[in-house]
Amino acid sequence: MQIAVCDDNVLFLREIGAQLEQLHMAEDLHFYSELERFWNSVEEGAVFDAVLMDLDWQQDKTGMDTAEQLSQRLPDAKIIYITGYNDRFCQHIFLQKSNLSGYLTKPVDLTLLEANLQKVARSMTLREEPGLLLHINGRGVHVPFREIAYIESMDHMVTVHTLTESISAYVSLREVMNQLPKGFFQCHKSFVVNMRQIRRFQSPDILLKGGQKIPVSRNRYAQVKNAYFQFMGELF
């Protein structure tokens, strides 16, 4: 993630820089203590996924003014406002058009900072190839749906088996299924299969194109077969 932090307090830039380094969510970090220098970078072609913008710059132009300009220049850049004067600005942040994603008060809480950046990460995946978003050790992992062969649940952990690797995360199978599109089917209480990856049915299992055998609950076998043939018929 490309992140810019804009604040006229150099000490604060150092503090939040240390927090961002701790989160390991940024590919590149850029710090600006002057709005003019930040805007010059944008005009020279700099692109950011998230901009942490201080609201009060002790001048006529506020962070909200710059955020409004940025929404026209970089419409995909998400704005997270930062302020030490919550009472002064909280009623004004929606009065100007901006791509607002979050609002933090100083001193910035690390947990809230991480949550705001995870929200930006989720919005970024929506612009990319459709896929499943998992949170592993505080980082968002995007798994394209087309690469998923099947999903297995065991001991409060879900393992996504792709065509090339297996990825595990502490999340419920229900939460994962809420993200899945049509074409995935829960064939067993602990297994979800990508119907595009089915080679054939061989009771009591499903044989996948990769050679894996997936168990099917006895009371779901006919239902899975019907769903598969209906799905494939809609594809062709």
Coordinates of C-alpha atoms in Angstrom, one line a residue:
M1 CA 0.0 0.0 0.0
Q2 CA 1.3 3.5 -0.9
I3 CA 0.7 5.8 2.1
A4 CA 1.3 9.5 2.5
V5 CA 1.2 11.2 5.9
C6 CA 0.6 15.0 5.9
D7 CA 1.1 16.9 9.2
D8 CA 3.0 20.1 10.1
N9 CA 4.2 18.6 13.3
V10 CA 7.5 16.9 12.6
L11 CA 7.5 15.1 15.9
F12 CA 4.1 13.6 15.1
L13 CA 5.3 12.4 11.7
R14 CA 8.1 10.5 13.5
E15 CA 5.7 9.0 15.9
I16 CA 3.1 7.8 13.4
G17 CA 5.9 6.7 11.1
A18 CA 7.1 4.3 13.8
Q19 CA 3.5 3.0 14.2
L20 CA 3.1 2.4 10.4
E21 CA 6.4 0.6 10.3
Q22 CA 5.2 -1.6 13.1
L23 CA 2.0 -2.6 11.2
H24 CA 3.9 -3.7 8.0
M25 CA 1.0 -2.6 5.8
A26 CA 2.9 -0.1 3.6
E27 CA 5.0 -0.8 0.6
D28 CA 6.1 2.9 0.6
L29 CA 5.7 5.6 3.1
H30 CA 5.9 9.3 2.3
F31 CA 5.9 12.1 4.9
Y32 CA 5.0 15.8 4.2
S33 CA 5.2 18.6 6.7
E34 CA 4.0 21.2 4.1
L35 CA 0.8 21.0 2.1
E36 CA 2.5 22.7 -0.9
R37 CA 5.2 20.0 -1.0
F38 CA 2.6 17.3 -0.9
W39 CA 0.6 18.8 -3.7
N40 CA 3.7 19.3 -5.8
S41 CA 4.4 15.5 -5.5
V42 CA 0.8 14.8 -6.6
E43 CA 1.1 17.1 -9.6
E44 CA 4.4 15.4 -10.5
G45 CA 2.7 12.0 -10.7
A46 CA 2.8 10.6 -7.2
V47 CA 0.0 8.1 -6.5
F48 CA -1.3 7.1 -3.1
D49 CA -3.7 4.4 -1.8
A50 CA -4.2 6.1 1.5
V51 CA -3.5 9.7 2.7
L52 CA -3.4 10.4 6.4
M53 CA -4.3 14.1 6.4
D54 CA -4.0 16.5 9.4
L55 CA -7.0 18.9 9.5
D56 CA -5.4 22.0 11.1
W57 CA -2.4 23.6 9.3
Q58 CA -2.7 27.0 11.1
Q59 CA -3.3 28.7 7.8
D60 CA -6.3 29.6 5.5
K61 CA -6.1 26.3 3.7
T62 CA -7.1 23.2 5.8
G63 CA -6.6 19.5 5.3
M64 CA -10.2 19.3 4.1
D65 CA -9.4 21.8 1.3
T66 CA -6.5 19.6 0.1
A67 CA -8.6 16.5 0.4
E68 CA -11.3 18.0 -1.8
Q69 CA -8.7 18.8 -4.5
L70 CA -7.2 15.3 -4.1
S71 CA -10.6 13.6 -4.8
Q72 CA -10.6 15.2 -8.2
R73 CA -6.9 14.4 -9.0
L74 CA -6.7 10.9 -7.4
P75 CA -10.2 9.6 -7.0
D76 CA -9.0 6.2 -5.7
A77 CA -6.9 7.7 -2.9
K78 CA -8.6 7.2 0.5
I79 CA -8.5 10.0 3.0
I80 CA -8.1 9.4 6.7
Y81 CA -8.3 12.6 8.6
I82 CA -6.2 13.1 11.7
T83 CA -6.7 15.9 14.3
G84 CA -5.8 16.9 17.8
Y85 CA -8.8 19.2 17.9
N86 CA -11.8 16.9 17.6
D87 CA -14.3 19.5 18.8
R88 CA -13.2 22.0 16.2
F89 CA -13.5 19.8 13.1
C90 CA -15.9 16.8 13.8
Q91 CA -19.0 18.7 12.5
H92 CA -17.3 19.9 9.3
I93 CA -15.6 16.9 7.8
F94 CA -18.5 16.0 5.5
L95 CA -19.2 19.5 4.3
Q96 CA -16.5 19.3 1.5
K97 CA -16.3 16.6 -1.1
S98 CA -13.5 14.1 -0.4
N99 CA -12.9 10.4 -0.7
L100 CA -13.2 10.1 3.1
S101 CA -12.4 6.7 4.6
G102 CA -11.7 7.4 8.3
Y103 CA -11.1 9.8 11.1
L104 CA -8.5 9.5 13.9
T105 CA -7.7 11.7 16.9
K106 CA -4.3 12.3 18.3
P107 CA -2.5 10.6 19.9
V108 CA -3.4 7.9 17.3
D109 CA -4.4 4.6 18.7
L110 CA -2.5 1.8 16.9
T111 CA -5.4 -0.6 16.8
L112 CA -7.7 2.1 15.2
L113 CA -4.9 3.0 12.8
E114 CA -4.6 -0.6 11.7
A115 CA -8.4 -1.0 11.4
N116 CA -8.6 2.1 9.1
L117 CA -5.8 0.8 6.9
Q118 CA -7.4 -2.6 6.7
K119 CA -10.6 -0.8 5.5
V120 CA -8.5 0.8 2.8
A121 CA -7.0 -2.5 1.9
R122 CA -10.4 -4.0 1.5
S123 CA -11.5 -1.3 -0.9
M124 CA -8.3 -1.8 -2.9
T125 CA -9.2 -5.5 -3.5
L126 CA -12.6 -4.5 -4.9
R127 CA -10.7 -2.6 -7.7
E128 CA -8.6 -5.7 -8.4
E129 CA -9.6 -9.2 -9.5
P130 CA -12.5 -10.5 -7.5
G131 CA -11.3 -12.6 -4.6
L132 CA -11.5 -13.7 -1.0
L133 CA -10.0 -11.4 1.6
L134 CA -8.4 -13.0 4.6
H135 CA -6.7 -11.3 7.6
I136 CA -3.5 -13.1 8.6
N137 CA -1.3 -11.6 11.3
G138 CA -2.8 -8.2 10.9
R139 CA -2.4 -8.2 7.1
G140 CA -4.9 -8.5 4.4
V141 CA -4.4 -11.4 2.0
H142 CA -6.3 -11.4 -1.3
V143 CA -7.0 -14.8 -2.9
P144 CA -8.6 -14.7 -6.4
F145 CA -11.8 -16.8 -6.6
R146 CA -10.6 -18.4 -9.8
E147 CA -7.6 -19.9 -8.0
I148 CA -9.5 -21.5 -5.2
A149 CA -10.0 -25.3 -5.6
Y150 CA -11.7 -25.9 -2.2
I151 CA -11.9 -24.6 1.3
E152 CA -11.6 -26.7 4.5
S153 CA -12.6 -25.8 8.1
M154 CA -11.0 -27.4 11.1
D155 CA -10.5 -26.3 14.8
H156 CA -11.6 -22.7 14.3
M157 CA -9.3 -22.3 11.3
V158 CA -10.1 -22.2 7.6
T159 CA -7.6 -23.4 5.0
V160 CA -8.1 -22.2 1.5
H161 CA -6.6 -24.6 -1.0
T162 CA -5.7 -22.9 -4.2
L163 CA -4.2 -24.3 -7.4
T164 CA -0.7 -23.7 -6.1
E165 CA -0.8 -23.4 -2.3
S166 CA -2.7 -23.6 0.9
I167 CA -3.5 -20.5 3.0
S168 CA -4.8 -20.7 6.6
A169 CA -6.5 -18.1 8.7
Y170 CA -8.3 -18.0 12.0
V171 CA -11.8 -17.2 10.8
S172 CA -15.1 -19.1 10.7
L173 CA -16.3 -21.0 7.6
R174 CA -19.5 -18.9 7.7
E175 CA -17.6 -15.7 7.4
V176 CA -15.7 -17.0 4.4
M177 CA -18.8 -18.2 2.7
N178 CA -20.4 -14.8 3.1
Q179 CA -17.7 -13.5 0.7
L180 CA -18.0 -16.3 -1.9
P181 CA -19.8 -15.8 -5.2
K182 CA -22.1 -18.2 -7.1
G183 CA -20.1 -21.3 -8.1
F184 CA -19.0 -22.4 -4.6
F185 CA -21.0 -25.0 -2.7
Q186 CA -20.8 -26.3 0.8
C187 CA -20.7 -30.1 0.2
H188 CA -19.9 -31.0 3.8
K189 CA -20.0 -29.3 7.1
S190 CA -16.2 -28.7 6.9
F191 CA -15.7 -28.4 3.1
V192 CA -16.7 -25.9 0.4
V193 CA -15.9 -26.8 -3.3
N194 CA -15.3 -24.6 -6.3
M195 CA -17.7 -26.2 -8.8
R196 CA -15.4 -25.1 -11.7
Q197 CA -12.7 -27.4 -10.3
I198 CA -14.9 -30.6 -10.2
R199 CA -13.8 -33.4 -12.5
R200 CA -16.4 -36.0 -11.6
F201 CA -18.6 -37.4 -8.8
Q202 CA -17.5 -40.7 -7.4
S203 CA -19.7 -41.5 -4.4
P204 CA -19.1 -40.7 -1.6
D205 CA -16.6 -38.1 -2.8
I206 CA -15.9 -35.5 -5.4
L207 CA -12.8 -35.8 -7.5
L208 CA -11.2 -32.4 -8.4
K209 CA -9.2 -31.6 -11.5
G210 CA -6.1 -31.4 -9.4
G211 CA -6.6 -35.0 -8.2
Q212 CA -7.9 -34.1 -4.7
K213 CA -10.9 -36.0 -3.2
I214 CA -13.4 -33.9 -1.3
P215 CA -15.9 -35.6 1.0
V216 CA -19.6 -35.0 0.5
S217 CA -22.2 -35.4 3.2
R218 CA -24.6 -38.3 2.5
N219 CA -27.6 -36.0 2.8
R220 CA -26.1 -33.4 0.5
Y221 CA -24.8 -35.7 -2.3
A222 CA -27.9 -35.3 -4.7
Q223 CA -28.1 -31.6 -3.9
V224 CA -24.5 -31.0 -4.8
K225 CA -24.8 -32.9 -8.1
N226 CA -28.0 -31.0 -9.0
A227 CA -26.3 -27.7 -8.2
Y228 CA -23.2 -28.6 -10.2
F229 CA -25.1 -29.6 -13.4
Q230 CA -27.3 -26.5 -13.1
F231 CA -24.3 -24.2 -12.7
M232 CA -22.4 -25.8 -15.6
G233 CA -25.5 -25.6 -17.8
E234 CA -25.7 -21.8 -17.0
L235 CA -22.1 -21.4 -18.0
F236 CA -22.5 -22.9 -21.4

